[in-house]
Short mmCIF file of N, CA and C in Angstrom, two decimals:
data_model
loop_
_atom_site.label_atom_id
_atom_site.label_comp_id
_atom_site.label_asym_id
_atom_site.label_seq_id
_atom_site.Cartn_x
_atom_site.Cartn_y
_atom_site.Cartn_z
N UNK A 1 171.84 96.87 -51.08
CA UNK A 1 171.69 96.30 -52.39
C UNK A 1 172.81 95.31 -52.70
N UNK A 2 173.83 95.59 -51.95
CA UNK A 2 175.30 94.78 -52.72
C UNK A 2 174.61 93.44 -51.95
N UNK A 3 174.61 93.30 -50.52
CA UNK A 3 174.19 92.10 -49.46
C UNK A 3 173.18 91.52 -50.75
N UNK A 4 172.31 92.11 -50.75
CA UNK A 4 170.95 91.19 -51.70
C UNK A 4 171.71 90.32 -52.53
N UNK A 5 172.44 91.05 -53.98
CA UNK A 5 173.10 90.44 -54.47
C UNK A 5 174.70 89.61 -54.42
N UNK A 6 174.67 89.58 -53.17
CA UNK A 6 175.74 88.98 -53.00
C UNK A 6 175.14 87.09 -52.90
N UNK A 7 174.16 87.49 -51.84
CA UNK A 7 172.63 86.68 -51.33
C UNK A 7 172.42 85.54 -52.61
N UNK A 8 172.05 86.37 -53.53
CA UNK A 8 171.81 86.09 -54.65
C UNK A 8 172.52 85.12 -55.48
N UNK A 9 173.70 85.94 -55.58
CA UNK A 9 174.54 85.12 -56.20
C UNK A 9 175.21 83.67 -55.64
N UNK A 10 175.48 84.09 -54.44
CA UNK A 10 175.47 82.52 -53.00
C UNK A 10 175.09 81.65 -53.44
N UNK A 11 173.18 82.30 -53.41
CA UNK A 11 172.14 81.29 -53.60
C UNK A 11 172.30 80.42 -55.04
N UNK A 12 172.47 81.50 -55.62
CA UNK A 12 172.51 80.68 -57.49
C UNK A 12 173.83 79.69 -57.65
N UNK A 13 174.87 79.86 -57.15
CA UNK A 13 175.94 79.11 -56.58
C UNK A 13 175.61 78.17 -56.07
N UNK A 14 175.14 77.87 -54.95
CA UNK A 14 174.47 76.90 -54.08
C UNK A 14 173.85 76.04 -55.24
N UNK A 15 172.92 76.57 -55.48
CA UNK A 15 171.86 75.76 -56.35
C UNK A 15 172.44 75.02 -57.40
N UNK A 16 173.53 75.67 -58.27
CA UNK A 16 174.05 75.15 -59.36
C UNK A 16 174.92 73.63 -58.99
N UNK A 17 175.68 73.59 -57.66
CA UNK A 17 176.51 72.69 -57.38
C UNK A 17 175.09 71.80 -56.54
N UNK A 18 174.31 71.82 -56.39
CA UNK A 18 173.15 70.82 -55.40
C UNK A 18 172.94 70.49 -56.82
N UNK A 19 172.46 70.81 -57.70
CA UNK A 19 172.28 70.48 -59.26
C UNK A 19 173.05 69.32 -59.77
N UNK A 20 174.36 69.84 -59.87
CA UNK A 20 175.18 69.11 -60.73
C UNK A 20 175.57 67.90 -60.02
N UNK A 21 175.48 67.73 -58.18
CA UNK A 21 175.41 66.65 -57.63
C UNK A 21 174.59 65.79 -57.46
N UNK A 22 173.57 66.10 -57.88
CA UNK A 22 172.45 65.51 -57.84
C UNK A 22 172.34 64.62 -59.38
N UNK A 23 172.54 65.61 -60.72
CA UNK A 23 173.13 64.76 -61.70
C UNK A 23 174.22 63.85 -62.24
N UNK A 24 174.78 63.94 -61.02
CA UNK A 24 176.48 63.67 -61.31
C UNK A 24 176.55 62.05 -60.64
N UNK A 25 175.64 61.84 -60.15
CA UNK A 25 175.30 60.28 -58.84
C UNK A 25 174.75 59.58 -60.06
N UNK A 26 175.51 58.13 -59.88
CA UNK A 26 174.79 57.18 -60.31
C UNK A 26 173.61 56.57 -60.30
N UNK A 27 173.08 55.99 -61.70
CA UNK A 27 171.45 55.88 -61.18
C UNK A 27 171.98 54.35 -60.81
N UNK A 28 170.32 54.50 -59.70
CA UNK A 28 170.54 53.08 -59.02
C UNK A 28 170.22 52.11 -59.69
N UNK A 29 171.12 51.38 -60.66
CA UNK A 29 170.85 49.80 -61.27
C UNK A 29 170.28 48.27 -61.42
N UNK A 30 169.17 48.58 -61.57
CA UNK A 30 168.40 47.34 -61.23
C UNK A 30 168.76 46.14 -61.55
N UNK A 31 169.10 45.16 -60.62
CA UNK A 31 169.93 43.69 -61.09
C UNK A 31 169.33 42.96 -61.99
N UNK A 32 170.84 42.45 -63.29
CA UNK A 32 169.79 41.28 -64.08
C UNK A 32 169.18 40.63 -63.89
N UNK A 33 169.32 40.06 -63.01
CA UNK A 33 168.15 38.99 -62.85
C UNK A 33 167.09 39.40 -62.42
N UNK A 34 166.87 40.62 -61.94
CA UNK A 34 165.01 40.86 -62.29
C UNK A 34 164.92 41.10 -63.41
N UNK A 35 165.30 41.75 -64.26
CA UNK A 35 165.02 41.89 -65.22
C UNK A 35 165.06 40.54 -66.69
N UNK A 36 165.50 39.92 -65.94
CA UNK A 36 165.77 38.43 -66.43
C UNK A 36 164.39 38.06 -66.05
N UNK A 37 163.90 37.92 -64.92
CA UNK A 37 162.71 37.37 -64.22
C UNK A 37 161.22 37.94 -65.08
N UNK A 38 161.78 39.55 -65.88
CA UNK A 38 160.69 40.20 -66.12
C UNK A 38 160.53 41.17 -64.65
N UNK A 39 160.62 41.69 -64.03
CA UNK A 39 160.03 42.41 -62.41
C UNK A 39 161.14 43.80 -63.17
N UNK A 40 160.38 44.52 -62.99
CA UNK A 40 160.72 46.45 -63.19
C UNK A 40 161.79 46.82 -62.19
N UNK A 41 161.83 46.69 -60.76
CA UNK A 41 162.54 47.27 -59.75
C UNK A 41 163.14 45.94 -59.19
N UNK A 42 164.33 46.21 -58.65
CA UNK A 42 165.13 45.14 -57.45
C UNK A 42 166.42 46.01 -57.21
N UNK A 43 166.81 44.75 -56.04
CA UNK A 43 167.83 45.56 -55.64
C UNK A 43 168.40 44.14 -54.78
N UNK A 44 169.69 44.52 -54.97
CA UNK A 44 170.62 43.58 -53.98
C UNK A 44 171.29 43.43 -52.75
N UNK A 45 171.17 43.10 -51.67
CA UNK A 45 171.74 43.33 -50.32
C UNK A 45 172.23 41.98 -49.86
N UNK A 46 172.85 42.47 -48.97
CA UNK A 46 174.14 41.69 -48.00
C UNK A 46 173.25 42.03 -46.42
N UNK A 47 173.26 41.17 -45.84
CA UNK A 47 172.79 40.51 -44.76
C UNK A 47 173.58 40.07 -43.63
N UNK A 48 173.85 40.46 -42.29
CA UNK A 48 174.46 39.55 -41.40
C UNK A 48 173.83 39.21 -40.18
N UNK A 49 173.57 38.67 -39.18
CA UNK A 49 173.63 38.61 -38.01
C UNK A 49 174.52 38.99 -36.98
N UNK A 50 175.72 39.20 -37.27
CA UNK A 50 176.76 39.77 -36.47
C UNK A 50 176.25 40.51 -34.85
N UNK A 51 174.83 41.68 -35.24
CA UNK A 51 174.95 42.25 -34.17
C UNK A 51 173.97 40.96 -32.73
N UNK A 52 173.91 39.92 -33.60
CA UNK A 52 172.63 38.90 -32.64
C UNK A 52 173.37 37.70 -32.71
N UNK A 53 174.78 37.17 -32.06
CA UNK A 53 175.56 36.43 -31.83
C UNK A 53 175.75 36.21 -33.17
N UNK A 54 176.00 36.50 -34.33
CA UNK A 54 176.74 35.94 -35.44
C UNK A 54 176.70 34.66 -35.80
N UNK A 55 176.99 34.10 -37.13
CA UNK A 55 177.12 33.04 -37.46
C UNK A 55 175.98 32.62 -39.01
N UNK A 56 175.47 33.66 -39.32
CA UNK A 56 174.93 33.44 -40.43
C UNK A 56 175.05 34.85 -41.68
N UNK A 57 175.62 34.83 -42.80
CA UNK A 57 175.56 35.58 -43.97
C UNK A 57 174.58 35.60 -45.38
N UNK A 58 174.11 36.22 -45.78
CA UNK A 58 172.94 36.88 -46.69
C UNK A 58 173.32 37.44 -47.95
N UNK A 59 173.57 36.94 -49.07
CA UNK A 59 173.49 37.98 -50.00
C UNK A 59 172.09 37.44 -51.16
N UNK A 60 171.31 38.29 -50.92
CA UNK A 60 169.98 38.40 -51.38
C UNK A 60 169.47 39.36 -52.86
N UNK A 61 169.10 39.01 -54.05
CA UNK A 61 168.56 39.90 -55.19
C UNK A 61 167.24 39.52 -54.90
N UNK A 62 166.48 40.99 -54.17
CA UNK A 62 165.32 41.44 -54.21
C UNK A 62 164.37 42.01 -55.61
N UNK A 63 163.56 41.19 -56.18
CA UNK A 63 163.06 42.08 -57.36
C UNK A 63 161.56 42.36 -56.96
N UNK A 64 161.10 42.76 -57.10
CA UNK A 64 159.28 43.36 -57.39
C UNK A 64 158.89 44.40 -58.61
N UNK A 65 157.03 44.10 -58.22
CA UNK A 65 157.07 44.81 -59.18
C UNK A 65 155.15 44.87 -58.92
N UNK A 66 154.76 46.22 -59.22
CA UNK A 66 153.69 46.71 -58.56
C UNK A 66 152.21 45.95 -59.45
N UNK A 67 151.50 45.74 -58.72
CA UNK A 67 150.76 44.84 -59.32
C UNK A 67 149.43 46.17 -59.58
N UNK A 68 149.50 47.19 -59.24
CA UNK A 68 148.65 48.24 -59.72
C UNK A 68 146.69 48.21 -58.83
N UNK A 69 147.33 47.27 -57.27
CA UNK A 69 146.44 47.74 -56.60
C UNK A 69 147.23 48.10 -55.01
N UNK A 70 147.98 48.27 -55.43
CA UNK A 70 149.02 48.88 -54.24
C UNK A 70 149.75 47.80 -53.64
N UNK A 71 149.92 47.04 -53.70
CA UNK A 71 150.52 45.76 -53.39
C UNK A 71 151.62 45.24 -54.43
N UNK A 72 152.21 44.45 -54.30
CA UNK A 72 153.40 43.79 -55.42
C UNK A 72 153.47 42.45 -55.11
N UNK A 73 153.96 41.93 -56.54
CA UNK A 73 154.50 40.98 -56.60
C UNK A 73 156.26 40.61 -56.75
N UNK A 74 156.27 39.45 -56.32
CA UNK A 74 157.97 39.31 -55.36
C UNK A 74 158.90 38.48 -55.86
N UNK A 75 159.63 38.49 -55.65
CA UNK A 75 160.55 37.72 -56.10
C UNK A 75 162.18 37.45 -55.20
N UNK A 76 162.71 36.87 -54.76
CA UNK A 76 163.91 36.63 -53.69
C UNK A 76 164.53 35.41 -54.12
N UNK A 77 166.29 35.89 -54.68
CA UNK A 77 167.23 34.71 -55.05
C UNK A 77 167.70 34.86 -53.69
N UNK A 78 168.89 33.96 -53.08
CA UNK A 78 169.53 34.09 -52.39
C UNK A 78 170.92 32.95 -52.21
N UNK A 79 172.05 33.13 -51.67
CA UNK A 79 172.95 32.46 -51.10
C UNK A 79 173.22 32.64 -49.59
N UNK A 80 173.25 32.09 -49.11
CA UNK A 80 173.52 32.15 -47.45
C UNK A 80 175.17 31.30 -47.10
N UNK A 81 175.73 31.73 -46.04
CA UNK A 81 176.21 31.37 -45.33
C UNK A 81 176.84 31.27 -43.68
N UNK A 82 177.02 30.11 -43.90
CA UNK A 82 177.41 29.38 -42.02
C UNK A 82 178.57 30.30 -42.01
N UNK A 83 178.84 31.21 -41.20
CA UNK A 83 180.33 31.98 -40.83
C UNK A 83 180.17 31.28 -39.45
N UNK A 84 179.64 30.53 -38.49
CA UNK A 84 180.53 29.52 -37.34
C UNK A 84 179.51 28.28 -37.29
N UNK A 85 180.84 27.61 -36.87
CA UNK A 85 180.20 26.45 -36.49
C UNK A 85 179.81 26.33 -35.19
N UNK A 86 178.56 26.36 -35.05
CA UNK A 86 177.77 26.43 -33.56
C UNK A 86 176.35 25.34 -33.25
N UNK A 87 176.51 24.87 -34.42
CA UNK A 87 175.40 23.83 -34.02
C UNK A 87 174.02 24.11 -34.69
N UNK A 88 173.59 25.36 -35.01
CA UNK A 88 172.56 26.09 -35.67
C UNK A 88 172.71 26.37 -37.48
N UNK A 89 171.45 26.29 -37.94
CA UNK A 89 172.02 25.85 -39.71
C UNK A 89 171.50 28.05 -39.14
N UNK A 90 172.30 28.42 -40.47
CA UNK A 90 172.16 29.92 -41.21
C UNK A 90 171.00 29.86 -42.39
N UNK A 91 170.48 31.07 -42.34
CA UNK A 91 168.99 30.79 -43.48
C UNK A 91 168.61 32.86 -43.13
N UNK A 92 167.87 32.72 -44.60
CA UNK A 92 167.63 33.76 -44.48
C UNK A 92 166.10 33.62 -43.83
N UNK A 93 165.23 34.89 -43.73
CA UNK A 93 164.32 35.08 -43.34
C UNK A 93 163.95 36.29 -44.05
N UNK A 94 162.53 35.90 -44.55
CA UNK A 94 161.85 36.86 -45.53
C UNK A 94 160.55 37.20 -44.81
N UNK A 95 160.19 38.96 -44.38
CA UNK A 95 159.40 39.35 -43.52
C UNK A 95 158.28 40.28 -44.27
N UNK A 96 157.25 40.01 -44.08
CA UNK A 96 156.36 41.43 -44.67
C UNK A 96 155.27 41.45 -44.77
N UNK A 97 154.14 41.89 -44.80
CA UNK A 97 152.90 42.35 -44.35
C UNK A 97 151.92 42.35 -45.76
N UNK A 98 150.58 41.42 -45.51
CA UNK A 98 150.07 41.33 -46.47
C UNK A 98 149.01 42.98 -46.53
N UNK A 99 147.87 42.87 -47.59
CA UNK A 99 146.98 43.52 -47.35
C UNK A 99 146.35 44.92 -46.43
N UNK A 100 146.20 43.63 -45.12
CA UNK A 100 145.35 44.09 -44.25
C UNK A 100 146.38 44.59 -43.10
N UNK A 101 147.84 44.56 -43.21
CA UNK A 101 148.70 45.21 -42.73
C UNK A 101 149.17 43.94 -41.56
N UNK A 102 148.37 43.06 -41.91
CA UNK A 102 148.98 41.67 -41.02
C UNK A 102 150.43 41.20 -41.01
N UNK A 103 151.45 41.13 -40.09
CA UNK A 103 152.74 40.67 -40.72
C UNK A 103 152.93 39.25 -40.63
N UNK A 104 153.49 38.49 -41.86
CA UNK A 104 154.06 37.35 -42.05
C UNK A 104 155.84 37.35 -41.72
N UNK A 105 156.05 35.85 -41.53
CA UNK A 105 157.38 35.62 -42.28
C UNK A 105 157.68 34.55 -42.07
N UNK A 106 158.71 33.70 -43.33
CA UNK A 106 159.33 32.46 -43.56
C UNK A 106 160.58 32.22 -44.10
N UNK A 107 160.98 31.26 -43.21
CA UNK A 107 162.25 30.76 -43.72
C UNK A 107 162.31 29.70 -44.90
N UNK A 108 163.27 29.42 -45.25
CA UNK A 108 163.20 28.09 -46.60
C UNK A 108 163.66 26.64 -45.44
N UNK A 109 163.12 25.78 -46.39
CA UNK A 109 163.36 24.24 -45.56
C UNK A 109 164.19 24.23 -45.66
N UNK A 110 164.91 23.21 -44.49
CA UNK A 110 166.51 23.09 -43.94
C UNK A 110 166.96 22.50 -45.31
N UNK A 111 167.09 21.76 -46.17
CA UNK A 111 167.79 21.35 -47.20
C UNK A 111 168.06 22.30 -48.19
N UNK A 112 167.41 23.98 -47.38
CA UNK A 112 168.32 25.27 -48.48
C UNK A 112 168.46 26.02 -46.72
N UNK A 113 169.33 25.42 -46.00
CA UNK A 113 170.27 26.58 -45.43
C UNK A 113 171.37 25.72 -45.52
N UNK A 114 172.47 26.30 -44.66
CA UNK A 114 173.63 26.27 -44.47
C UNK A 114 174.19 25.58 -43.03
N UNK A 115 174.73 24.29 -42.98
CA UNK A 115 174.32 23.74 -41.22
C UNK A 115 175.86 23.71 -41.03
N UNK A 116 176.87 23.93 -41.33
CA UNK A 116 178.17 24.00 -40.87
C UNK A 116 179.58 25.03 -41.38
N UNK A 117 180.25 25.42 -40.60
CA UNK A 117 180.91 26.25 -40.95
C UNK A 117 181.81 26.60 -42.41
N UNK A 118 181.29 27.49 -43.06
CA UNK A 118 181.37 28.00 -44.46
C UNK A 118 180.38 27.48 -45.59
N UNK A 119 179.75 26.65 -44.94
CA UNK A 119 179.26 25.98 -45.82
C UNK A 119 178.27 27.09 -46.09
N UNK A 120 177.18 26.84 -47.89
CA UNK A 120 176.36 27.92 -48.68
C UNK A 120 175.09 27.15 -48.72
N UNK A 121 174.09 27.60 -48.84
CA UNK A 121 173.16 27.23 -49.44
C UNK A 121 172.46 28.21 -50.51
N UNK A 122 171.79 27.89 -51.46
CA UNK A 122 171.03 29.24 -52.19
C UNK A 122 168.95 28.53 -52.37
N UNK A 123 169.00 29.50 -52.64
CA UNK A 123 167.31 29.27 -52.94
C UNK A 123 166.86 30.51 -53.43
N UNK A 124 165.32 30.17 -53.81
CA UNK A 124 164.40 31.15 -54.33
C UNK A 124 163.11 31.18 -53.72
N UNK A 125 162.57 32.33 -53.92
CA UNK A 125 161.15 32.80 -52.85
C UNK A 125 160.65 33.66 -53.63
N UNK A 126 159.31 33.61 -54.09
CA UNK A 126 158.13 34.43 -54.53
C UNK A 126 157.05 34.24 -53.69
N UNK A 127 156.31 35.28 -53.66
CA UNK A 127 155.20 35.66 -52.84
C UNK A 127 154.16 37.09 -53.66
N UNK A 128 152.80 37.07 -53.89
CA UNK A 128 151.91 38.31 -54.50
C UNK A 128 151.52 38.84 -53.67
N UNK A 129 151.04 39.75 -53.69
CA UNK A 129 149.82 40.98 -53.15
C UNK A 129 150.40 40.71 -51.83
N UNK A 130 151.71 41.61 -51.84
CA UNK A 130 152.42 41.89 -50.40
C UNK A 130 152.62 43.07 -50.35
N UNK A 131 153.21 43.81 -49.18
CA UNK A 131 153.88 44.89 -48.96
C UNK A 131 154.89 44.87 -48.20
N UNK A 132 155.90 45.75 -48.00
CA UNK A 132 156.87 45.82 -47.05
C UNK A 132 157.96 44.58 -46.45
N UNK A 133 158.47 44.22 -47.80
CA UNK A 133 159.16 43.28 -48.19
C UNK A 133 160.53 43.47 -47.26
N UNK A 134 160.85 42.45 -46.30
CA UNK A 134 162.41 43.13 -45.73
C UNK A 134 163.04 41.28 -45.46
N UNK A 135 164.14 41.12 -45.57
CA UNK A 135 165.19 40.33 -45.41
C UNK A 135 165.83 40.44 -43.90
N UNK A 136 165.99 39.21 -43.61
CA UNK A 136 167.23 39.29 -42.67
C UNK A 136 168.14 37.76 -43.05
N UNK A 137 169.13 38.02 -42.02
CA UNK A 137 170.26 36.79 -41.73
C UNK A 137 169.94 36.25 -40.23
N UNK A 138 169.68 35.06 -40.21
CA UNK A 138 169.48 34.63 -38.73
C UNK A 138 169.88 33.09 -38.78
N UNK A 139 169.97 32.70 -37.64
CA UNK A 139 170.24 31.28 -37.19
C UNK A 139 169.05 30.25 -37.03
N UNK A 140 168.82 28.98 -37.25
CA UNK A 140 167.82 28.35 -36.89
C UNK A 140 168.04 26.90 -36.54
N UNK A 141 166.76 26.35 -36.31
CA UNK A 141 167.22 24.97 -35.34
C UNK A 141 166.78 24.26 -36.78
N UNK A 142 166.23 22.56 -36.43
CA UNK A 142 165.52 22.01 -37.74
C UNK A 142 164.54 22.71 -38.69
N UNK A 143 163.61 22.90 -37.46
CA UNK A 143 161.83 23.62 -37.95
C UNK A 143 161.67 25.03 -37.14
N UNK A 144 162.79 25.63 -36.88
CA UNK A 144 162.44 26.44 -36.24
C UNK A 144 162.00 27.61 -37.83
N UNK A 145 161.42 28.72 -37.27
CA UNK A 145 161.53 29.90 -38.63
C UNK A 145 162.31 31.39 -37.90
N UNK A 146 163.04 30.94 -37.34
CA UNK A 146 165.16 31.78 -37.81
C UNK A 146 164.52 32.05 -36.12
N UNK A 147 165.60 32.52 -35.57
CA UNK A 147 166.23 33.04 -34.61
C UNK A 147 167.49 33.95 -34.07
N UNK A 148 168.22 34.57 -33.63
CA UNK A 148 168.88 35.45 -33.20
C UNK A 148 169.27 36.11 -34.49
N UNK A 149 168.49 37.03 -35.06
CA UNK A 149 168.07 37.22 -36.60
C UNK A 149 168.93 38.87 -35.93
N UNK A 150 169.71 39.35 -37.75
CA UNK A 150 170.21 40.50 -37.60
C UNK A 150 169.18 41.91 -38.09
N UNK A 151 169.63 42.98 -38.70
CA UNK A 151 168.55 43.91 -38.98
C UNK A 151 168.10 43.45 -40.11
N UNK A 152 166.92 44.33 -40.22
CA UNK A 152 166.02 44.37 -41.31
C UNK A 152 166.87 44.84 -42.36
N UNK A 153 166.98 44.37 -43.91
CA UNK A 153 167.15 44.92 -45.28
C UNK A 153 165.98 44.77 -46.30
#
């Protein structure tokens, strides 16, 4: 009987601190500017190529927002930058799958990347009735659409 309630009490212990950590975490903050845009959910990420020869940086505000047939509508600010000078402009790359589970993806025209070292570019990207919205940082030629691209965000 003592074991049970010892058990017991463990357990109610346990539970109380999984509780209060679970309340105690910040909620995740949806960036102004979706909410500027009007879009319910977003979120902001940082981008590199580093692990695919390096030389291009990402910081991207992702917003969406469910269009109520399972799909969403999109929204993508961004700034990029050239971290080397190698001859290749930096650009992001926006990846994701319409509908029918087909995957797309596009880069922005060279007059929004970044073609020399430090240099920024920024731009914007909307797209509807998508799914599985992911970002990267990659390198590209004139017309290419990105190359030695880092992970998915």
């Amino acid at each position: 009987m003592r074991l049970r309630r010892a058990l017991i009490g463990a357990l109610a212990a346990l539970m109380a601190t999984v509780g209060f950590t679970a309340v105690a975490e910040p909620a995740f903050a949806q960036p102004s500017l979706c909410a500027q845009k009007g879009y319910p959910s977003g979120r902001t990420v940082n981008a590199d190529n580093d692990n695919n020869g390096g030389g291009a940086f990402v910081t991207a505000t992702l917003c969406w927002e469910p269009d109520g047939f399972g799909v969403y509508n999109t929204y993508v600010s961004w700034t990029v930058t050239d971290t080397a000078a190698n001859g290749a402009g930096a650009t992001i790359r926006m990846e994701w799958t319409d509908p029918l589970g087909e995957k797309h993806y596009d880069v922005p025209p060279s007059s929004q990347r970044a073609w020399t070292a430090w240099d920024t570019a920024t731009g914007t990207w909307s797209r509807m009735n998508i799914e599985n919205l992911y970002i990267r940082a990659c390198l590209t030629n004139t017309n290419s659409e990105g190359h030695h691209c880092g992970a998915k965000w």
